[in-house]
Amino acid sequence: GAVVSQHPSWVICKSGTSVKIECRSLDFQATTMFWYRQFPKQSLMLMATSNEGSKATYEQGVEKDKFLINHASLTLSTLTVTSAHPEDSSFYICSALGLAGGGETQYFGPGTRLLVL
Amino acid sequence: ILNVEQSPQSLHVQEGDSTNFTCSFPSSNFYALHWYRWETAKSPEALFVMTLNGDEKKKGRISATLNTKEGYSYLYIKGSQPEDSATYLCAFGAAGNKLTFGGGTRVLVKP
């Protein structure tokens, strides 16, 4: 149980295009999902918290107009990188909040590697 | 900015040996400490969620302890096997279920 999928697993795009990444909880419902990114040799960094049916909450320094998040259902959140530029090249990974022994925990997707040329 | 540190960054372990590594985190405003195992090209796998000082959790040959007063957690692997090779991440859980991750400890178990 508690499987999260992410699509696509990797994408290469030209500078200026927009890229949409999907995050799905396959066998549970998640009112809260999270989006992270990881630059080479760095830790996973939280970008935003996505709540079903409401606006996402962005971490300091993350541009909400550049990284559009939509959490339209209890099993799907999407992250759109608008007008992507080479500096947006990174590893993006989502998680969905679920229950585990001892409390709530985040279940992660496998991530999406984005390369902007 | 929360400071969550893991050490060592990497370690090599001989198959059959036991090992352990550390996660240090702020001792104030503690909610939870999470451990994940992350194998290459897979999703990070949740290992433990620890909330109480003195907590000890076990899953097979892997166990973890928690000291919230001094701000550290240990992860132990007993009798390491090649399939234990992975990056182990700890994450400090704050209000709103937000996680701040450490840099990870990469474990390589050599046959």
Tab-separated table of C-alpha atoms in Angstrom, chain B residues 6 13 16 27 30 32 35 57 60 67 79 89 95 101 108:
chain	number	residue	atom	x	y	z
B	6	GLN	CA	23.758	13.529	8.642
B	13	VAL	CA	30.364	-1.810	4.999
B	16	GLY	CA	27.629	-9.253	7.538
B	27	SER	CA	16.246	20.253	19.751
B	30	PHE	CA	10.340	19.150	17.738
B	32	ALA	CA	8.799	14.215	14.545
B	35	TRP	CA	13.893	8.062	8.344
B	57	LYS	CA	11.888	1.528	16.446
B	60	GLY	CA	13.823	-6.238	10.392
B	67	ASN	CA	17.080	11.740	21.571
B	79	GLY	CA	24.324	-7.807	9.704
B	89	LEU	CA	17.677	10.135	4.658
B	95	ALA	CA	4.312	22.008	12.048
B	101	PHE	CA	15.872	16.786	5.037
B	108	LEU	CA	27.416	0.629	0.163
